[in-house]
GROMACS .gro file of C-alpha atoms in nm:
model
  392
    1MET     CA    1  -0.094   3.274   0.580
    2GLN     CA    2   0.221   3.365   0.769
    3SER     CA    3   0.131   3.090   1.024
    4THR     CA    4   0.138   2.840   0.762
    5PHE     CA    5   0.517   2.850   0.741
    6SER     CA    6   0.575   2.879   1.110
    7LYS     CA    7   0.819   2.646   1.276
    8PRO     CA    8   0.553   2.374   1.395
    9LYS     CA    9   0.448   2.351   1.017
   10LYS     CA   10   0.782   2.227   0.940
   11ILE     CA   11   0.737   1.914   1.146
   12ILE     CA   12   0.409   1.824   0.996
   13LEU     CA   13   0.534   1.624   0.685
   14PRO     CA   14   0.822   1.450   0.854
   15THR     CA   15   0.593   1.348   1.140
   16LEU     CA   16   0.329   1.215   0.890
   17VAL     CA   17   0.606   1.034   0.695
   18VAL     CA   18   0.738   0.854   0.998
   19ALA     CA   19   0.388   0.778   1.149
   20GLN     CA   20   0.277   0.635   0.808
   21PHE     CA   21   0.590   0.417   0.792
   22PHE     CA   22   0.549   0.300   1.159
   23CYS     CA   23   0.187   0.216   1.135
   24THR     CA   24   0.177   0.055   0.794
   25SER     CA   25   0.449  -0.191   0.916
   26LEU     CA   26   0.132  -0.374   1.029
   27TRP     CA   27   0.015  -0.441   0.663
   28PHE     CA   28   0.265  -0.735   0.580
   29ALA     CA   29   0.357  -0.843   0.939
   30GLY     CA   30   0.182  -1.174   0.871
   31ASN     CA   31   0.332  -1.216   0.518
   32ALA     CA   32   0.686  -1.185   0.663
   33ILE     CA   33   0.633  -1.472   0.917
   34ILE     CA   34   0.419  -1.699   0.700
   35SER     CA   35   0.688  -1.989   0.704
   36ASP     CA   36   0.660  -1.987   1.081
   37LEU     CA   37   0.291  -1.965   1.087
   38VAL     CA   38   0.292  -2.258   0.844
   39LYS     CA   39   0.495  -2.470   1.086
   40GLN     CA   40   0.291  -2.362   1.394
   41LEU     CA   41  -0.056  -2.391   1.260
   42HIS     CA   42   0.004  -2.661   1.001
   43PHE     CA   43  -0.158  -2.485   0.696
   44PRO     CA   44  -0.027  -2.498   0.328
   45SER     CA   45   0.212  -2.226   0.235
   46SER     CA   46  -0.019  -2.127  -0.042
   47TYR     CA   47  -0.226  -1.959   0.227
   48LEU     CA   48  -0.017  -1.653   0.174
   49ALA     CA   49  -0.248  -1.516  -0.081
   50HIS     CA   50  -0.557  -1.590   0.174
   51LEU     CA   51  -0.360  -1.414   0.457
   52THR     CA   52  -0.302  -1.104   0.239
   53SER     CA   53  -0.649  -1.110   0.106
   54ALA     CA   54  -0.779  -1.116   0.472
   55VAL     CA   55  -0.596  -0.789   0.529
   56GLN     CA   56  -0.705  -0.627   0.212
   57PHE     CA   57  -1.077  -0.741   0.255
   58GLY     CA   58  -1.079  -0.578   0.612
   59PHE     CA   59  -0.921  -0.267   0.456
   60ILE     CA   60  -1.187  -0.268   0.205
   61ILE     CA   61  -1.480  -0.290   0.459
   62GLY     CA   62  -1.297  -0.032   0.656
   63THR     CA   63  -1.277   0.217   0.386
   64LEU     CA   64  -1.630   0.156   0.280
   65VAL     CA   65  -1.766   0.223   0.630
   66PHE     CA   66  -1.539   0.538   0.674
   67ALA     CA   67  -1.656   0.657   0.333
   68VAL     CA   68  -2.018   0.614   0.372
   69LEU     CA   69  -2.029   0.767   0.710
   70SER     CA   70  -1.781   1.048   0.594
   71ILE     CA   71  -1.588   1.004   0.915
   72SER     CA   72  -1.275   1.181   0.800
   73ASP     CA   73  -1.461   1.472   0.685
   74ARG     CA   74  -1.673   1.507   0.982
   75PHE     CA   75  -1.432   1.445   1.270
   76SER     CA   76  -1.083   1.521   1.342
   77PRO     CA   77  -0.839   1.322   1.097
   78SER     CA   78  -0.555   1.317   1.340
   79LYS     CA   79  -0.766   1.167   1.624
   80ILE     CA   80  -0.907   0.920   1.384
   81PHE     CA   81  -0.548   0.817   1.277
   82PHE     CA   82  -0.440   0.802   1.636
   83SER     CA   83  -0.745   0.589   1.752
   84CYS     CA   84  -0.716   0.332   1.457
   85ALA     CA   85  -0.324   0.311   1.498
   86VAL     CA   86  -0.373   0.216   1.858
   87VAL     CA   87  -0.654  -0.031   1.803
   88ALA     CA   88  -0.476  -0.198   1.502
   89ALA     CA   89  -0.156  -0.243   1.720
   90LEU     CA   90  -0.344  -0.408   1.984
   91ILE     CA   91  -0.530  -0.642   1.741
   92ASN     CA   92  -0.206  -0.731   1.574
   93LEU     CA   93  -0.065  -0.860   1.907
   94CYS     CA   94  -0.338  -1.125   1.901
   95VAL     CA   95  -0.132  -1.303   1.636
   96ASN     CA   96   0.082  -1.434   1.925
   97ILE     CA   97  -0.174  -1.590   2.120
   98ASP     CA   98  -0.093  -1.944   2.212
   99GLY     CA   99  -0.303  -2.206   2.021
  100ILE     CA  100  -0.442  -1.959   1.767
  101THR     CA  101  -0.638  -2.133   1.494
  102VAL     CA  102  -0.625  -2.056   1.118
  103THR     CA  103  -0.972  -1.900   1.148
  104GLN     CA  104  -0.883  -1.661   1.430
  105LEU     CA  105  -0.563  -1.576   1.256
  106MET     CA  106  -0.757  -1.479   0.941
  107SER     CA  107  -0.990  -1.281   1.164
  108VAL     CA  108  -0.711  -1.089   1.331
  109ARG     CA  109  -0.560  -1.001   0.998
  110PHE     CA  110  -0.908  -0.898   0.877
  111VAL     CA  111  -0.961  -0.655   1.168
  112THR     CA  112  -0.614  -0.518   1.140
  113GLY     CA  113  -0.699  -0.439   0.773
  114PHE     CA  114  -1.015  -0.265   0.890
  115PHE     CA  115  -0.840  -0.025   1.122
  116LEU     CA  116  -0.558   0.031   0.854
  117ALA     CA  117  -0.846   0.229   0.671
  118GLY     CA  118  -0.807   0.484   0.933
  119ILE     CA  119  -0.433   0.516   0.880
  120TYR     CA  120  -0.342   0.514   0.513
  121PRO     CA  121  -0.624   0.717   0.338
  122VAL     CA  122  -0.678   0.936   0.644
  123GLY     CA  123  -0.289   1.005   0.639
  124MET     CA  124  -0.332   1.127   0.292
  125LYS     CA  125  -0.636   1.343   0.391
  126ILE     CA  126  -0.423   1.499   0.657
  127ALA     CA  127  -0.157   1.590   0.402
  128ALA     CA  128  -0.411   1.734   0.161
  129ASP     CA  129  -0.542   1.963   0.450
  130HIS     CA  130  -0.185   2.087   0.524
  131PHE     CA  131  -0.038   2.100   0.157
  132GLN     CA  132  -0.227   2.249  -0.137
  133GLN     CA  133   0.077   2.349  -0.320
  134GLY     CA  134   0.326   2.059  -0.404
  135LEU     CA  135   0.068   1.794  -0.282
  136GLY     CA  136   0.215   1.553  -0.519
  137LYS     CA  137   0.558   1.587  -0.363
  138SER     CA  138   0.411   1.550  -0.012
  139LEU     CA  139   0.208   1.248  -0.103
  140GLY     CA  140   0.534   1.106  -0.272
  141PHE     CA  141   0.689   1.121   0.069
  142LEU     CA  142   0.386   0.976   0.234
  143VAL     CA  143   0.338   0.678  -0.008
  144GLY     CA  144   0.712   0.618   0.006
  145ALA     CA  145   0.663   0.565   0.383
  146LEU     CA  146   0.379   0.338   0.317
  147VAL     CA  147   0.608   0.124   0.090
  148LEU     CA  148   0.884   0.121   0.355
  149GLY     CA  149   0.638   0.013   0.604
  150THR     CA  150   0.499  -0.261   0.397
  151ALA     CA  151   0.841  -0.390   0.332
  152PHE     CA  152   0.985  -0.353   0.679
  153PRO     CA  153   0.856  -0.680   0.836
  154HIS     CA  154   1.061  -0.866   0.553
  155PHE     CA  155   1.367  -0.689   0.689
  156LEU     CA  156   1.294  -0.787   1.033
  157LYS     CA  157   1.257  -1.165   0.906
  158SER     CA  158   1.582  -1.124   0.738
  159ILE     CA  159   1.773  -1.078   1.063
  160HIS     CA  160   1.917  -1.420   1.149
  161GLY     CA  161   1.767  -1.570   1.461
  162ILE     CA  162   1.491  -1.327   1.543
  163PRO     CA  163   1.200  -1.498   1.670
  164TRP     CA  164   0.887  -1.444   1.473
  165HIS     CA  165   0.686  -1.332   1.779
  166TYR     CA  166   0.932  -1.042   1.821
  167ILE     CA  167   0.826  -0.924   1.476
  168VAL     CA  168   0.480  -0.900   1.572
  169PHE     CA  169   0.555  -0.726   1.897
  170PHE     CA  170   0.782  -0.476   1.739
  171THR     CA  171   0.540  -0.372   1.428
  172SER     CA  172   0.268  -0.322   1.706
  173LEU     CA  173   0.505  -0.100   1.914
  174LEU     CA  174   0.578   0.117   1.591
  175SER     CA  175   0.204   0.156   1.521
  176LEU     CA  176   0.145   0.274   1.882
  177LEU     CA  177   0.434   0.514   1.840
  178GLY     CA  178   0.310   0.641   1.495
  179GLY     CA  179  -0.031   0.712   1.641
  180PHE     CA  180   0.081   0.913   1.945
  181ALA     CA  181   0.319   1.121   1.699
  182ILE     CA  182   0.005   1.220   1.504
  183LEU     CA  183  -0.204   1.297   1.809
  184ILE     CA  184   0.063   1.515   1.969
  185LEU     CA  185   0.238   1.680   1.674
  186VAL     CA  186  -0.004   1.705   1.388
  187PRO     CA  187  -0.312   1.924   1.430
  188ASP     CA  188  -0.593   1.940   1.189
  189GLY     CA  189  -0.476   2.128   0.867
  190PRO     CA  190  -0.554   2.481   0.768
  191TYR     CA  191  -0.721   2.369   0.440
  192ARG     CA  192  -0.953   2.128   0.601
  193THR     CA  193  -1.319   2.168   0.488
  194ILE     CA  194  -1.552   2.017   0.760
  195GLY     CA  195  -1.847   1.809   0.632
  196GLN     CA  196  -2.124   1.947   0.852
  197ARG     CA  197  -2.364   1.673   0.805
  198LEU     CA  198  -2.377   1.298   0.728
  199SER     CA  199  -2.447   1.224   0.358
  200LEU     CA  200  -2.471   0.857   0.265
  201SER     CA  201  -2.401   0.955  -0.114
  202ALA     CA  202  -2.118   1.179  -0.058
  203PHE     CA  203  -1.856   0.922  -0.131
  204ILE     CA  204  -1.981   0.868  -0.500
  205LYS     CA  205  -2.040   1.234  -0.587
  206GLY     CA  206  -1.681   1.264  -0.732
  207PHE     CA  207  -1.758   1.008  -0.995
  208ALA     CA  208  -2.000   1.256  -1.154
  209ASN     CA  209  -1.688   1.446  -1.275
  210LYS     CA  210  -1.518   1.310  -1.593
  211LYS     CA  211  -1.167   1.401  -1.479
  212PHE     CA  212  -1.215   1.246  -1.137
  213ARG     CA  213  -1.345   0.929  -1.306
  214ALA     CA  214  -1.038   0.909  -1.530
  215VAL     CA  215  -0.788   0.951  -1.259
  216ALA     CA  216  -0.974   0.700  -1.038
  217PHE     CA  217  -0.971   0.440  -1.303
  218GLY     CA  218  -0.614   0.503  -1.376
  219TYR     CA  219  -0.543   0.430  -1.002
  220PHE     CA  220  -0.768   0.122  -1.021
  221GLY     CA  221  -0.554  -0.009  -1.309
  222HIS     CA  222  -0.230   0.051  -1.098
  223MET     CA  223  -0.369  -0.132  -0.797
  224TRP     CA  224  -0.446  -0.438  -1.000
  225GLU     CA  225  -0.069  -0.484  -1.038
  226LEU     CA  226   0.061  -0.334  -0.717
  227TYR     CA  227  -0.028  -0.556  -0.435
  228ALA     CA  228  -0.017  -0.872  -0.640
  229PHE     CA  229   0.339  -0.794  -0.729
  230TRP     CA  230   0.433  -0.711  -0.381
  231VAL     CA  231   0.270  -1.051  -0.248
  232PHE     CA  232   0.451  -1.264  -0.500
  233VAL     CA  233   0.799  -1.105  -0.490
  234PRO     CA  234   0.914  -1.389  -0.229
  235ALA     CA  235   0.766  -1.630  -0.466
  236ILE     CA  236   0.933  -1.512  -0.768
  237LEU     CA  237   1.261  -1.501  -0.588
  238LEU     CA  238   1.213  -1.858  -0.473
  239VAL     CA  239   1.136  -1.972  -0.821
  240TYR     CA  240   1.461  -1.824  -0.934
  241ASN     CA  241   1.647  -1.973  -0.640
  242ASN     CA  242   1.514  -2.314  -0.744
  243GLN     CA  243   1.613  -2.279  -1.103
  244HIS     CA  244   1.967  -2.131  -1.014
  245PRO     CA  245   2.080  -2.272  -0.681
  246ASN     CA  246   2.422  -2.145  -0.719
  247ASP     CA  247   2.298  -1.792  -0.746
  248ALA     CA  248   2.045  -1.824  -0.447
  249PHE     CA  249   1.920  -1.499  -0.292
  250ASN     CA  250   1.833  -1.430   0.067
  251VAL     CA  251   1.448  -1.417  -0.009
  252PRO     CA  252   1.348  -1.208   0.306
  253LEU     CA  253   1.624  -0.962   0.253
  254PHE     CA  254   1.568  -0.905  -0.116
  255SER     CA  255   1.192  -0.899  -0.074
  256PHE     CA  256   1.246  -0.615   0.155
  257LEU     CA  257   1.487  -0.433  -0.087
  258ILE     CA  258   1.278  -0.490  -0.397
  259ILE     CA  259   0.965  -0.353  -0.218
  260ALA     CA  260   1.121  -0.081  -0.025
  261VAL     CA  261   1.309   0.070  -0.332
  262GLY     CA  262   0.963   0.171  -0.451
  263GLY     CA  263   0.964   0.429  -0.158
  264ILE     CA  264   1.261   0.606  -0.335
  265ALA     CA  265   1.065   0.610  -0.668
  266CYS     CA  266   0.754   0.776  -0.489
  267VAL     CA  267   0.976   1.053  -0.361
  268ILE     CA  268   1.146   1.089  -0.704
  269GLY     CA  269   0.814   1.086  -0.872
  270GLY     CA  270   0.683   1.348  -0.646
  271VAL     CA  271   0.960   1.571  -0.692
  272ILE     CA  272   0.959   1.543  -1.056
  273SER     CA  273   0.590   1.584  -1.078
  274THR     CA  274   0.641   1.951  -0.956
  275LYS     CA  275   0.826   2.021  -1.281
  276PHE     CA  276   0.655   1.809  -1.546
  277GLY     CA  277   0.309   1.779  -1.405
  278VAL     CA  278   0.159   1.523  -1.195
  279ARG     CA  279  -0.063   1.355  -1.476
  280LYS     CA  280   0.236   1.308  -1.709
  281VAL     CA  281   0.465   1.156  -1.450
  282ALA     CA  282   0.177   0.920  -1.338
  283THR     CA  283   0.108   0.817  -1.689
  284LEU     CA  284   0.470   0.742  -1.762
  285SER     CA  285   0.519   0.544  -1.440
  286LEU     CA  286   0.202   0.343  -1.525
  287SER     CA  287   0.347   0.274  -1.873
  288LEU     CA  288   0.692   0.157  -1.748
  289SER     CA  289   0.523  -0.082  -1.500
  290CYS     CA  290   0.309  -0.227  -1.780
  291ILE     CA  291   0.614  -0.291  -1.979
  292CYS     CA  292   0.780  -0.471  -1.691
  293CYS     CA  293   0.467  -0.698  -1.668
  294LEU     CA  294   0.479  -0.781  -2.045
  295THR     CA  295   0.848  -0.844  -2.049
  296SER     CA  296   0.866  -1.039  -1.720
  297PRO     CA  297   0.898  -1.380  -1.897
  298LEU     CA  298   1.236  -1.272  -2.030
  299PHE     CA  299   1.379  -1.228  -1.670
  300VAL     CA  300   1.181  -1.429  -1.406
  301VAL     CA  301   1.362  -1.761  -1.469
  302ASN     CA  302   1.615  -1.750  -1.758
  303SER     CA  303   1.827  -1.448  -1.704
  304SER     CA  304   2.159  -1.409  -1.522
  305ALA     CA  305   2.142  -1.317  -1.151
  306SER     CA  306   2.256  -0.972  -1.206
  307VAL     CA  307   2.012  -0.908  -1.488
  308PHE     CA  308   1.726  -1.063  -1.287
  309ILE     CA  309   1.784  -0.857  -0.970
  310VAL     CA  310   1.821  -0.527  -1.166
  311PHE     CA  311   1.494  -0.601  -1.349
  312MET     CA  312   1.319  -0.671  -1.007
  313PHE     CA  313   1.441  -0.349  -0.871
  314ILE     CA  314   1.328  -0.151  -1.186
  315TRP     CA  315   0.985  -0.326  -1.146
  316GLY     CA  316   0.975  -0.254  -0.788
  317MET     CA  317   1.028   0.114  -0.846
  318ALA     CA  318   0.788   0.149  -1.149
  319VAL     CA  319   0.506  -0.035  -0.973
  320ILE     CA  320   0.446   0.209  -0.708
  321ALA     CA  321   0.603   0.546  -0.828
  322ASP     CA  322   0.253   0.652  -0.971
  323SER     CA  323   0.056   0.574  -0.653
  324PRO     CA  324   0.103   0.905  -0.465
  325LEU     CA  325   0.036   1.090  -0.807
  326PHE     CA  326  -0.291   0.929  -0.860
  327SER     CA  327  -0.392   1.010  -0.488
  328THR     CA  328  -0.293   1.369  -0.572
  329LEU     CA  329  -0.501   1.373  -0.875
  330VAL     CA  330  -0.797   1.224  -0.697
  331ALA     CA  331  -0.771   1.488  -0.412
  332GLN     CA  332  -0.740   1.770  -0.660
  333ASN     CA  333  -1.057   1.666  -0.866
  334ALA     CA  334  -1.271   1.570  -0.554
  335VAL     CA  335  -1.544   1.778  -0.425
  336ALA     CA  336  -1.377   1.980  -0.150
  337GLU     CA  337  -1.602   1.905   0.135
  338TYR     CA  338  -1.593   1.540   0.072
  339LYS     CA  339  -1.228   1.518  -0.017
  340GLY     CA  340  -1.154   1.268   0.277
  341SER     CA  341  -1.454   1.030   0.159
  342SER     CA  342  -1.347   1.055  -0.206
  343LEU     CA  343  -0.978   0.947  -0.120
  344THR     CA  344  -1.136   0.667   0.108
  345ILE     CA  345  -1.377   0.531  -0.145
  346VAL     CA  346  -1.115   0.528  -0.430
  347ASN     CA  347  -0.872   0.346  -0.196
  348CYS     CA  348  -1.182   0.092  -0.126
  349ILE     CA  349  -1.238   0.009  -0.472
  350GLY     CA  350  -0.870  -0.012  -0.552
  351PHE     CA  351  -0.805  -0.248  -0.279
  352ALA     CA  352  -1.106  -0.467  -0.371
  353ILE     CA  353  -0.932  -0.506  -0.711
  354THR     CA  354  -0.622  -0.622  -0.545
  355ILE     CA  355  -0.788  -0.926  -0.403
  356ILE     CA  356  -0.924  -1.017  -0.745
  357SER     CA  357  -0.568  -0.998  -0.894
  358ILE     CA  358  -0.402  -1.174  -0.592
  359GLN     CA  359  -0.639  -1.456  -0.601
  360LEU     CA  360  -0.643  -1.504  -0.985
  361ILE     CA  361  -0.257  -1.520  -0.987
  362ASP     CA  362  -0.270  -1.765  -0.703
  363ALA     CA  363  -0.532  -1.988  -0.852
  364LEU     CA  364  -0.377  -1.997  -1.212
  365LYS     CA  365  -0.005  -2.017  -1.112
  366THR     CA  366   0.163  -2.353  -1.170
  367ALA     CA  367   0.506  -2.479  -1.185
  368THR     CA  368   0.484  -2.485  -1.577
  369ASN     CA  369   0.334  -2.126  -1.631
  370VAL     CA  370   0.536  -1.941  -1.351
  371GLN     CA  371   0.742  -1.778  -1.618
  372TYR     CA  372   0.445  -1.613  -1.789
  373ILE     CA  373   0.173  -1.577  -1.533
  374TYR     CA  374   0.278  -1.224  -1.411
  375MET     CA  375   0.193  -1.100  -1.773
  376LEU     CA  376  -0.168  -1.096  -1.648
  377LEU     CA  377  -0.065  -0.798  -1.437
  378ALA     CA  378  -0.040  -0.573  -1.736
  379LEU     CA  379  -0.422  -0.586  -1.773
  380GLY     CA  380  -0.461  -0.326  -1.512
  381PRO     CA  381  -0.216  -0.072  -1.644
  382ILE     CA  382  -0.331  -0.113  -1.996
  383LEU     CA  383  -0.705  -0.034  -1.883
  384GLY     CA  384  -0.572   0.249  -1.669
  385LEU     CA  385  -0.379   0.414  -1.953
  386ILE     CA  386  -0.694   0.377  -2.173
  387ALA     CA  387  -0.902   0.561  -1.918
  388LEU     CA  388  -0.649   0.835  -1.886
  389GLN     CA  389  -0.619   0.877  -2.254
  390ARG     CA  390  -0.982   0.894  -2.310
  391SER     CA  391  -1.027   1.183  -2.069
  392GLU     CA  392  -0.788   1.410  -2.236
   0.00000   0.00000   0.00000
């Protein structure tokens, strides 16, 4: 075990964190440039939900394929991460093709999402293979990187005068760099248990365990809220700007800040969990985000600018702080030789749920109910908290 703490070991987590940040910048690359795509392709701005759902659906199909074939358990996770990062980067570049149609754009985002399935959950698998003690803290940094990567295209968009094509180029470049960093600097972990054979039922074996089911359903409730909130942050800011033109916010910049602050919450949650317990901190975070959903009508339209933005920052932190903790609980309660597949299938189901919540909010949202519509996001946290409570 002495080698576990050798000098190369010290670079594993920082490399994973940076690579996850770089590669997941592909996730919302389309969302950040939606206004430019609307002008070029002449489709309604309401396609934001469809564009996001295309990535989510691709991710779902990808995670399902990875889970059923037990890919991250049977093959080197680091090589899988690298391969998917390179392919996703190249596919993302296709957004810049002259004359791309709406159908082609949706297809490109779908395929990008498919290969993100070999990045995000596989990155968590790599972390679990390297860090058994303090896994919650390690995944806190890792999911924090995901949050920052997700928000980063909004930051690029906020830079005045930057052509939208450059955002696509830059996010692809970051993904390539992240993939090569993992290949060169992150070997397979010492706690990796190799799945020796293909088992088409391996990905569902964890659900036979009561504790595994409980934490999985807690994660599903969390996911109902998370991506719907992230997708509609710019829309919430625009509504506030329309209602309060004298207090208008820079929408891309504040979208970045509100989403990115969640990365800090992930790190804080991971650190705190080492003292108070992963499950307790996850339950607290899910409860706080539920409260934010239910109280959102008090802040979304009628509050002062300072109160509104403070509330959005609090919501941005609460909505994601439990994500690495639920992933930790899933990894800890999964069958060891199918840990990668368990993480992947739980991600698959979780992201399927995000499509439902995103499309539901988009379909029901009107000019008259915009103040109250986000209360629907509380449904997920409530059901997640019930599942956690029943398992105790």
